[in-house]
Coordinates of C-alpha atoms and ligand atoms in Angstrom, one line a residue:
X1 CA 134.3 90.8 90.6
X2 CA 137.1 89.5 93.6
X3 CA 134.8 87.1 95.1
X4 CA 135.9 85.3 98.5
X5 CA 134.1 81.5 98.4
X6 CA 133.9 80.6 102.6
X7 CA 134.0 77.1 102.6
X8 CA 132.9 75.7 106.6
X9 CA 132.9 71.9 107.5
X10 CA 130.0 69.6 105.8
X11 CA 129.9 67.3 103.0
X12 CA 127.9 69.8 100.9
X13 CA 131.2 71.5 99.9
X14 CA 132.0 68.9 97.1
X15 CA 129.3 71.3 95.2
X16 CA 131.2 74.3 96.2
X17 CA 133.6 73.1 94.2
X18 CA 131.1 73.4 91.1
X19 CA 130.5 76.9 92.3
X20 CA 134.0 77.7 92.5
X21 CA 134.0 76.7 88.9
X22 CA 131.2 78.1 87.5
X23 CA 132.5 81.9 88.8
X24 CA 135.7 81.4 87.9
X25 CA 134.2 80.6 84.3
X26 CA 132.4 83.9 84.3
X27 CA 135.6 85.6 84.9
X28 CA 135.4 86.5 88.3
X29 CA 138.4 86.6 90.4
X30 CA 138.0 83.9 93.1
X31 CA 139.9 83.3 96.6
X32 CA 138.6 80.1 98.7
X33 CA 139.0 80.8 102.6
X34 CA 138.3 76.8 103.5
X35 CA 138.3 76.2 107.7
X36 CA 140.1 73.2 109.1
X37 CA 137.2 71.1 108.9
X38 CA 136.3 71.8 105.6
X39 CA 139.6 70.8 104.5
X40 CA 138.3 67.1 105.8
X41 CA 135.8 66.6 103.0
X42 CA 137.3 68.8 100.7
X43 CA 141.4 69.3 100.0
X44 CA 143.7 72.3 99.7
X45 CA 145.2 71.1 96.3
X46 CA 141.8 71.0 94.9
X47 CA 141.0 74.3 96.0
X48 CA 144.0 75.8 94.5
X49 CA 143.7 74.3 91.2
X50 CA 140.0 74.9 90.5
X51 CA 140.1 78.6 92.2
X52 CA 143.8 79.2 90.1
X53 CA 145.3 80.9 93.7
X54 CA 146.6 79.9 96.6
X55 CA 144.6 79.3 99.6
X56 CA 145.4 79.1 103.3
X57 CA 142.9 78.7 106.5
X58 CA 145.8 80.0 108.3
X59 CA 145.9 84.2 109.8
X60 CA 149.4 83.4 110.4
X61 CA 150.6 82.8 106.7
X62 CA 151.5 85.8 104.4
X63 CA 151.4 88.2 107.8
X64 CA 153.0 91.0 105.9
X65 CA 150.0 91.3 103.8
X66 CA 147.5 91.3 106.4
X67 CA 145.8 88.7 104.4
X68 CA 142.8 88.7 106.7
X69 CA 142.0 91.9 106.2
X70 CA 143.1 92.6 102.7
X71 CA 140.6 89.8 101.6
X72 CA 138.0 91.0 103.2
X73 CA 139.0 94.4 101.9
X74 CA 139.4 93.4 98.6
X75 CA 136.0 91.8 98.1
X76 CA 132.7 92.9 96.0
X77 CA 131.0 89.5 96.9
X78 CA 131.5 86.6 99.9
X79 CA 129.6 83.7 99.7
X80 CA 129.5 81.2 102.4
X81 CA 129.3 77.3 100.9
X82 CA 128.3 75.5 102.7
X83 CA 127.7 77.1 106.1
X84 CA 127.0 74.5 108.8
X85 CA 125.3 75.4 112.1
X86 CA 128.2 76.0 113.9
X87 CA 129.4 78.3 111.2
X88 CA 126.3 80.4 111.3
X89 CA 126.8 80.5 115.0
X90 CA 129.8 82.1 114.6
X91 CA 129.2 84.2 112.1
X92 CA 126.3 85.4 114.1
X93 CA 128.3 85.9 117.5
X94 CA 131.1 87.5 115.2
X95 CA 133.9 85.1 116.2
X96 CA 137.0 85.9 114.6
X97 CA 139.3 82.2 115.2
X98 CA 140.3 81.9 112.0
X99 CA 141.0 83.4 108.4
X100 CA 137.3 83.3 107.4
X101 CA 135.9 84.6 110.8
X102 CA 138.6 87.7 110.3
X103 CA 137.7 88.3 106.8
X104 CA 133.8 87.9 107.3
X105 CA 134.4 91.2 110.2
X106 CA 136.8 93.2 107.9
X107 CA 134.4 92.8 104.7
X108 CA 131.6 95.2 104.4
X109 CA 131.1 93.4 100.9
X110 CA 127.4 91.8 100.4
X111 CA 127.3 88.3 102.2
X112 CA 125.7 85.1 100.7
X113 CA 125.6 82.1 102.6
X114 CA 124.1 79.0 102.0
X115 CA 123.2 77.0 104.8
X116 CA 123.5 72.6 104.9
X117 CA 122.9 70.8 107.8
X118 CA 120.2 68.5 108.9
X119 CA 116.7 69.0 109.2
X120 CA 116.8 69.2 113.4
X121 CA 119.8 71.2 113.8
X122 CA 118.6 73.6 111.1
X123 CA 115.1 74.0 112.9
X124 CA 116.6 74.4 115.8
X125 CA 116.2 77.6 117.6
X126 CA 119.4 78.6 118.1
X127 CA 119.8 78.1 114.3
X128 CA 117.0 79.9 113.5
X129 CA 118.0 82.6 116.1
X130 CA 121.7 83.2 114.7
X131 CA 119.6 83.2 110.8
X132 CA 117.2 85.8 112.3
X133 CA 120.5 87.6 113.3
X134 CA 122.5 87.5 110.0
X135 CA 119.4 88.5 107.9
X136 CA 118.7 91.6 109.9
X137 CA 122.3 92.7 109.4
X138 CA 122.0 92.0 106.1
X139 CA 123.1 88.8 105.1
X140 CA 121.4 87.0 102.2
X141 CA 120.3 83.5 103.2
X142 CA 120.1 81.8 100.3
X143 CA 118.5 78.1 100.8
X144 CA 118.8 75.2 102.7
X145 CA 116.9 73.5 100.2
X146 CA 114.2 70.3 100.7
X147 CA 115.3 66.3 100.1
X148 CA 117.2 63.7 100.7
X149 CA 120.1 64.3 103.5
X150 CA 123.4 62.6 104.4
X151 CA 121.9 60.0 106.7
X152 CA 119.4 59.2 104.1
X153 CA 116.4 60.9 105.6
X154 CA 114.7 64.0 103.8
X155 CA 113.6 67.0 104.9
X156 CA 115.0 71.2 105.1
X157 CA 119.1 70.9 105.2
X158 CA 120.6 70.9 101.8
X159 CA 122.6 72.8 100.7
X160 CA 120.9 74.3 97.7
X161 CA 122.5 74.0 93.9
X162 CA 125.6 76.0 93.2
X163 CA 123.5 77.5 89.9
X164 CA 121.1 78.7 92.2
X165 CA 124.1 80.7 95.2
X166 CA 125.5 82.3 91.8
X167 CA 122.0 83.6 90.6
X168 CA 122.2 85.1 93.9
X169 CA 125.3 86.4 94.5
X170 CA 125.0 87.4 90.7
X171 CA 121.6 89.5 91.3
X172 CA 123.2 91.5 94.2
X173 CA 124.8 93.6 91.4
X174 CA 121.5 93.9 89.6
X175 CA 120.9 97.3 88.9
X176 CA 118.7 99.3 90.8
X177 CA 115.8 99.8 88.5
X178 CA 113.1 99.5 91.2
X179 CA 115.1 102.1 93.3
X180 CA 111.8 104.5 94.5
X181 CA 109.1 101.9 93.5
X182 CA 106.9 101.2 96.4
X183 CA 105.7 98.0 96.2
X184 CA 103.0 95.5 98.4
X185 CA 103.5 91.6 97.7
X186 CA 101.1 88.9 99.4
X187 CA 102.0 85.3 99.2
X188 CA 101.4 82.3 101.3
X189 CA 98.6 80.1 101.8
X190 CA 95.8 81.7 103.9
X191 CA 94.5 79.3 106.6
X192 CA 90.1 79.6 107.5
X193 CA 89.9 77.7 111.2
X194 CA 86.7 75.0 111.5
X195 CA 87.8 75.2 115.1
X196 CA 90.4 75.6 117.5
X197 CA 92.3 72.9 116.0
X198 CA 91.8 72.5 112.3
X199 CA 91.5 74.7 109.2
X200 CA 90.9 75.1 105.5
X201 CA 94.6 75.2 104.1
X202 CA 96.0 74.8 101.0
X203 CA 99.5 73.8 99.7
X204 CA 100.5 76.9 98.8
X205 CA 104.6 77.1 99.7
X206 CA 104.6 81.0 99.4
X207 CA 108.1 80.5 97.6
X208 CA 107.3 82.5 94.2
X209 CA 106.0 85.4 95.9
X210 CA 109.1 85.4 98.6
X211 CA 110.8 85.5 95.6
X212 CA 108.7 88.5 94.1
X213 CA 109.9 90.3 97.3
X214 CA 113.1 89.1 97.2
X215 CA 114.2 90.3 93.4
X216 CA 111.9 93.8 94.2
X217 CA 114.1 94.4 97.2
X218 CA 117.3 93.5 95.5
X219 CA 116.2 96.0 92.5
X220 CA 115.7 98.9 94.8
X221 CA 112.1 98.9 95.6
X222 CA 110.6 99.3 98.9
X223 CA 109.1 96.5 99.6
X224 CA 105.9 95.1 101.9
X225 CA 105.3 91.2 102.1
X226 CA 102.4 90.2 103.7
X227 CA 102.7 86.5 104.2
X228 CA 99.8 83.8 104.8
X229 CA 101.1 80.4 106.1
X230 CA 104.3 79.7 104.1
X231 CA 107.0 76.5 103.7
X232 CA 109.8 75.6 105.6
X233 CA 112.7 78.6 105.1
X234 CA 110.9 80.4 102.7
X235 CA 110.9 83.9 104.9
X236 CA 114.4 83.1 105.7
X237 CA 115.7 86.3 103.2
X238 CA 113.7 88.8 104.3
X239 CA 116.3 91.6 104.8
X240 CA 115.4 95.0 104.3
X241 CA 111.6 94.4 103.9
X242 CA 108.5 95.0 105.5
X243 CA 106.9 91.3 106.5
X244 CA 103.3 91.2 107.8
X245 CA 102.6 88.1 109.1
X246 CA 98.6 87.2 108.5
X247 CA 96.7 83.6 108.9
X248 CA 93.0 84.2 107.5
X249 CA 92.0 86.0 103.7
X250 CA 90.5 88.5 106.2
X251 CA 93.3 89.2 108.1
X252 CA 95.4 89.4 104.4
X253 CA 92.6 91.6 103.2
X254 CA 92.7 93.9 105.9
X255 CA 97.0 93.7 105.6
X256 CA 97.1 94.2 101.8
X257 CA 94.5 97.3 102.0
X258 CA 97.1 99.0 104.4
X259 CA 100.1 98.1 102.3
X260 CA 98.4 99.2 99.0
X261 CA 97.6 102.6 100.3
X262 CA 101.6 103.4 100.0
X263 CA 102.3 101.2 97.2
X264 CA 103.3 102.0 93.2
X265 CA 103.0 97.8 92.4
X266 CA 100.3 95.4 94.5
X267 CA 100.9 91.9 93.5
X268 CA 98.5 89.4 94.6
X269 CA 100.8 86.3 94.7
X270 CA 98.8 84.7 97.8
X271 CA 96.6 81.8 97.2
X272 CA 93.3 83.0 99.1
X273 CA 90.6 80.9 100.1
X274 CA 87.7 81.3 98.4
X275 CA 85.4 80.1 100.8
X276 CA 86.0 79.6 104.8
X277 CA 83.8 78.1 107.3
X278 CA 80.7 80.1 108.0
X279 CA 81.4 80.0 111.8
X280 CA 84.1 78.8 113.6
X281 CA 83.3 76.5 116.5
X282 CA 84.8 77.6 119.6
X283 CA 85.2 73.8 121.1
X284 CA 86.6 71.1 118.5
X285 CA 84.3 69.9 116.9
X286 CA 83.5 66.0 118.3
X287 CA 82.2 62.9 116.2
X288 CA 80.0 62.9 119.2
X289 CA 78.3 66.0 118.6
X290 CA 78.0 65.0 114.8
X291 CA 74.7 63.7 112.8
X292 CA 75.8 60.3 111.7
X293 CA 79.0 59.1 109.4
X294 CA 79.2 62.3 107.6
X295 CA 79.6 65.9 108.3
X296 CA 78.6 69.1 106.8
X297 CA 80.6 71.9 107.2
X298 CA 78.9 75.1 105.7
X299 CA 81.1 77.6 103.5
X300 CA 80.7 81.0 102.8
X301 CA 82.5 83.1 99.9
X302 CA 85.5 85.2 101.2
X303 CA 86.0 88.4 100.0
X304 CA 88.0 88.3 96.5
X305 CA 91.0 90.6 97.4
X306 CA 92.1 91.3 94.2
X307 CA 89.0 92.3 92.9
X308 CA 88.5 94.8 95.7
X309 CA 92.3 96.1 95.2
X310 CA 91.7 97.0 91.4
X311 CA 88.2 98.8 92.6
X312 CA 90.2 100.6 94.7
X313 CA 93.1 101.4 92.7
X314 CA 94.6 104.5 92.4
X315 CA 96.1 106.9 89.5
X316 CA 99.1 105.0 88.0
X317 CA 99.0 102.3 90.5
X318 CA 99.7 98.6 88.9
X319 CA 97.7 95.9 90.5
X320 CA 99.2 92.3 89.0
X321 CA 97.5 89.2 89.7
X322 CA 97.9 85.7 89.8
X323 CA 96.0 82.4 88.1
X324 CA 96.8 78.8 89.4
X325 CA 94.9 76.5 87.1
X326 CA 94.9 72.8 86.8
X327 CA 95.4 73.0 82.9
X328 CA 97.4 73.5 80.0
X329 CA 98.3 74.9 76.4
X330 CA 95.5 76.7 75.2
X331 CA 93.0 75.9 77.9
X332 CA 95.7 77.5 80.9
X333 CA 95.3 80.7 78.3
X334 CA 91.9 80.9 77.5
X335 CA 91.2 80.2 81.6
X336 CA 94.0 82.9 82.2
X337 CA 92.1 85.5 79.9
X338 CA 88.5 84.7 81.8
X339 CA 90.4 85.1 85.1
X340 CA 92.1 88.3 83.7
X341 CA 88.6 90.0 82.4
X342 CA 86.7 88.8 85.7
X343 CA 89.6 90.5 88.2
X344 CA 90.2 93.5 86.1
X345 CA 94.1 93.7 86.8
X346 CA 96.8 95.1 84.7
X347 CA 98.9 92.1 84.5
X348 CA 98.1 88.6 85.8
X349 CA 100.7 85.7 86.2
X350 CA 99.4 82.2 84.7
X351 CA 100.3 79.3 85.8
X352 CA 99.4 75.8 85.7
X353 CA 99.0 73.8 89.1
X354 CA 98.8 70.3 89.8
X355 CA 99.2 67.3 92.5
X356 CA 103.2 67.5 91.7
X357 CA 103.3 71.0 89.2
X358 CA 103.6 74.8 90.7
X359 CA 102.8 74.5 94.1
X360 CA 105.8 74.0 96.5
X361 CA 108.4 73.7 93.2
X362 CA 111.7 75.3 93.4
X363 CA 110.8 76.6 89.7
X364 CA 107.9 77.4 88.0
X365 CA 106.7 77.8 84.5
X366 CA 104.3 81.3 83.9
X367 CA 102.9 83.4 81.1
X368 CA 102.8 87.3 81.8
X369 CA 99.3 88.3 80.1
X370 CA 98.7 91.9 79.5
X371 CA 95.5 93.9 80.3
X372 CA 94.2 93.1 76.9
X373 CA 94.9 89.2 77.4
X374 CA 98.2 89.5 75.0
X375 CA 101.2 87.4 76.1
X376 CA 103.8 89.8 77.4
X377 CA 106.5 87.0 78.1
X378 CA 107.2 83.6 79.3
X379 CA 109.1 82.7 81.7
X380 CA 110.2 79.8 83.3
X381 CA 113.0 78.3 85.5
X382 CA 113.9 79.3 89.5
X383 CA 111.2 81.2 90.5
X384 CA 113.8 84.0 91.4
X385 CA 113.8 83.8 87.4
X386 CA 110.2 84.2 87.2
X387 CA 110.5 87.0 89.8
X388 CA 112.6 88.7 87.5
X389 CA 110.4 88.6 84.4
X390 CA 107.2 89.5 86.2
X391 CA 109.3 93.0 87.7
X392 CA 110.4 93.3 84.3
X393 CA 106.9 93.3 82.7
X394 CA 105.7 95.7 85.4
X395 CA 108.2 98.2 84.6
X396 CA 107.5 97.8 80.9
X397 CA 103.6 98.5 82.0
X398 CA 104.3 101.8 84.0
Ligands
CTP1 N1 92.5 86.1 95.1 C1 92.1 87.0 96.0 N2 91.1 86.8 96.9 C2 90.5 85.6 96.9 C3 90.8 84.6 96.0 C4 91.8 84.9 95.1 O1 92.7 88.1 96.0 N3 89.5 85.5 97.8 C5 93.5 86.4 94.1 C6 94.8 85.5 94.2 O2 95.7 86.0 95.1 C7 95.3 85.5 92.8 C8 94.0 85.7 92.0 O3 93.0 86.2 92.9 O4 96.0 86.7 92.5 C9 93.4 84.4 91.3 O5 93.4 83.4 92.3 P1 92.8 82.0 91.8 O6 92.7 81.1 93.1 O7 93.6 81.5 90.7 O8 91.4 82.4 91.3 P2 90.0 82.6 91.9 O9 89.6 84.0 91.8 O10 90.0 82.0 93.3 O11 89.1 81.7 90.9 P3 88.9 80.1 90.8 O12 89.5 79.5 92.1 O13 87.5 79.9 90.6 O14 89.8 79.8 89.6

């Protein structure tokens, strides 16, 4: 592939460097397009030598050629790393001031970026309204990525790991196995209100069923997510799918039965409550209007979605579930089987859960169980890997 690396102004594109590197070592054809500033953290001469071609910034240089828009031209693949706000801004505005702006208009070339900044500017609104723009034009967002930032405080704004933009970039080119698969994805944590102010949560990051949608989209399928409460940037990569935004298991119940209808694939990648408040109090609730030192809140059984999507299920529909469970080795299996036999799904994902395991991870470690409670696979790693597998197994079921 002729891949053109964008390299904008933040101290994240030392790693680009890696990334540079890393393609280049797969044999792909790379050409860095740095701007000015990103040539303050990171030099020309290093550019050239890892990339093995010379690089310029510059519109003016190699004229002849029309070097801004032969790049662009030329590519199969740009990926932006790091892109800072001001980047994005442009990007989104379609500002052309420099060799990267030109070749970012003249490319019609899939377009990865990979957003670093800090946590404020990236939560920003005007951040998040030039994201919103780029992803419905198509742009892959691919991070920013939780922990520790420049200044030393933590939080959404790094620039994720250059393994993770070439998975990316890499899957683009995936082939279109899923092309006419209509398929319904939930994911999220649902949220039951006590009272105007408080629910029933749970830490659910929605991240591994993003990434379900994500790798289903980028396969060809047509794709519904409907999406409980979810992290920081998870729905930042939506493009080309249908999101339904819900907040209780009702509303998701009601959301998935509508996307089901139309779908080939349902996966149930949501963690639903299992029990919500039997009433929700209009006024918040007071330690006035309470007995004593304790309070009883009274719970009531939600309905289980999955269940009711495999009772409804139709010819040669696949209905996949999911099994968070706070054990392993042979117990996660043996709990994975019960789960499988009580839900009646054709597949179900296992995977083990814990106070710092599974939920809100970057990767995840499952096991693909058949109908019949066989192992299928094993899969483990980004949860864009996991994606992968679990697509993989449903094609093999169909
Ligand atoms: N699920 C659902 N509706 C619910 C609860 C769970 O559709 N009200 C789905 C989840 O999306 C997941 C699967 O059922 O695909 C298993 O969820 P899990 O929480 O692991 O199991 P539960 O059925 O809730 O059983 P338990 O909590 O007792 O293990």
């Amino acid at each position: 592939m002729f891949v053109v690396v964008g390299v904008t102004g933040g101290i994240a594109a030392y790693k680009t460097v890696h990334l540079v590197r890393l393609l280049v070592k797969a044999g792909h054809e790379v050409h860095v397009i740095p701007t000015a500033d990103a040539l303050r953290f990171v030099g020309l001469p290093t550019w050239e030598s890892i990339s093995r071609h010379p690089v310029t910034t510059s519109v003016h240089d190699d004229v002849p050629q029309v070097r801004h828009v032969a790049l662009g031209r030329s590519a199969d693949l740009v990926i932006v790393a790091p892109a800072t706000a001001d980047s994005l801004a442009k990007m989104a505005a379609g500002l052309a001031g420099d060799l990267l702006g030109t070749t970012l208009l003249a490319t019609t070339a899939p377009v990865v970026v990979a957003p670093a900044m800090h946590t404020e500017m990236w939560r920003h609104p005007a951040t998040q309204a030039n994201i919103a723009t780029l992803a419905a034009r198509g742009v892959h967002i691919v991070g920013p990525a939780e922990g520790e930032l420049t200044g030393g405080d933590t939080g959404p704004g790094r620039m994720v790991e250059p393994e993770q933009i070439l998975e990316v970039a890499l899957a683009l080119r995936r082939p279109q196995d899923l092309a006419g698969v209509r398929v319904a994805v939930s994911t999220g944590g649902t949220r039951e209100p006590i009272d105007p102010v408080r629910y029933i949560g749970n830490r659910s990051s929605g991240r591994q069923g993003a990434a379900l949608a994500r790798a289903a989209a980028d396969r060809g399928a047509t794709v519904t997510l409907v999406a409980a409460h979810t992290g920081d940037g998870v729905l930042a990569d939506t493009a080309g799918m249908t999101v339904v935004r819900v907040g209780t298991a009702a509303e998701l119940r009601d959301a998935m039965r509508d996307a089901a209808a139309a779908a080939d694939a349902v996966v149930m990648a949501a963690a639903v409550a299992d029990y919500r408040p039997a009433a929700a109090s209009d006024a918040k609730l007071t330690k006035e209007s309470a007995d004593g030192p304790q309070r009883t809140i009274e719970l009531v059984e939600t309905v289980d979605v999955l269940a009711e999507l495999v009772g409804q299920r139709r010819p040669g529909q696949l209905v996949v579930g999911f099994a968070a469970e706070t054990a392993h080795g042979d117990e996660l299996l043996e709990r994975g089987r019960r789960k499988l036999a009580r839900k009646g799904c054709d597949l179900l994902v296992v995977n083990e859960v814990g106070w710092s395991t599974g939920f809100d991870a970057a990767t995840n470690d499952v096991l693909v169980l058949g109908a019949d409670g066989t192992v299928l696979a094993a899969a483990s790693g980004s949860k864009r890997a996991v994606a992968d597998a679990v697509w993989d197994a449903v094609l093999a079921a169909r």
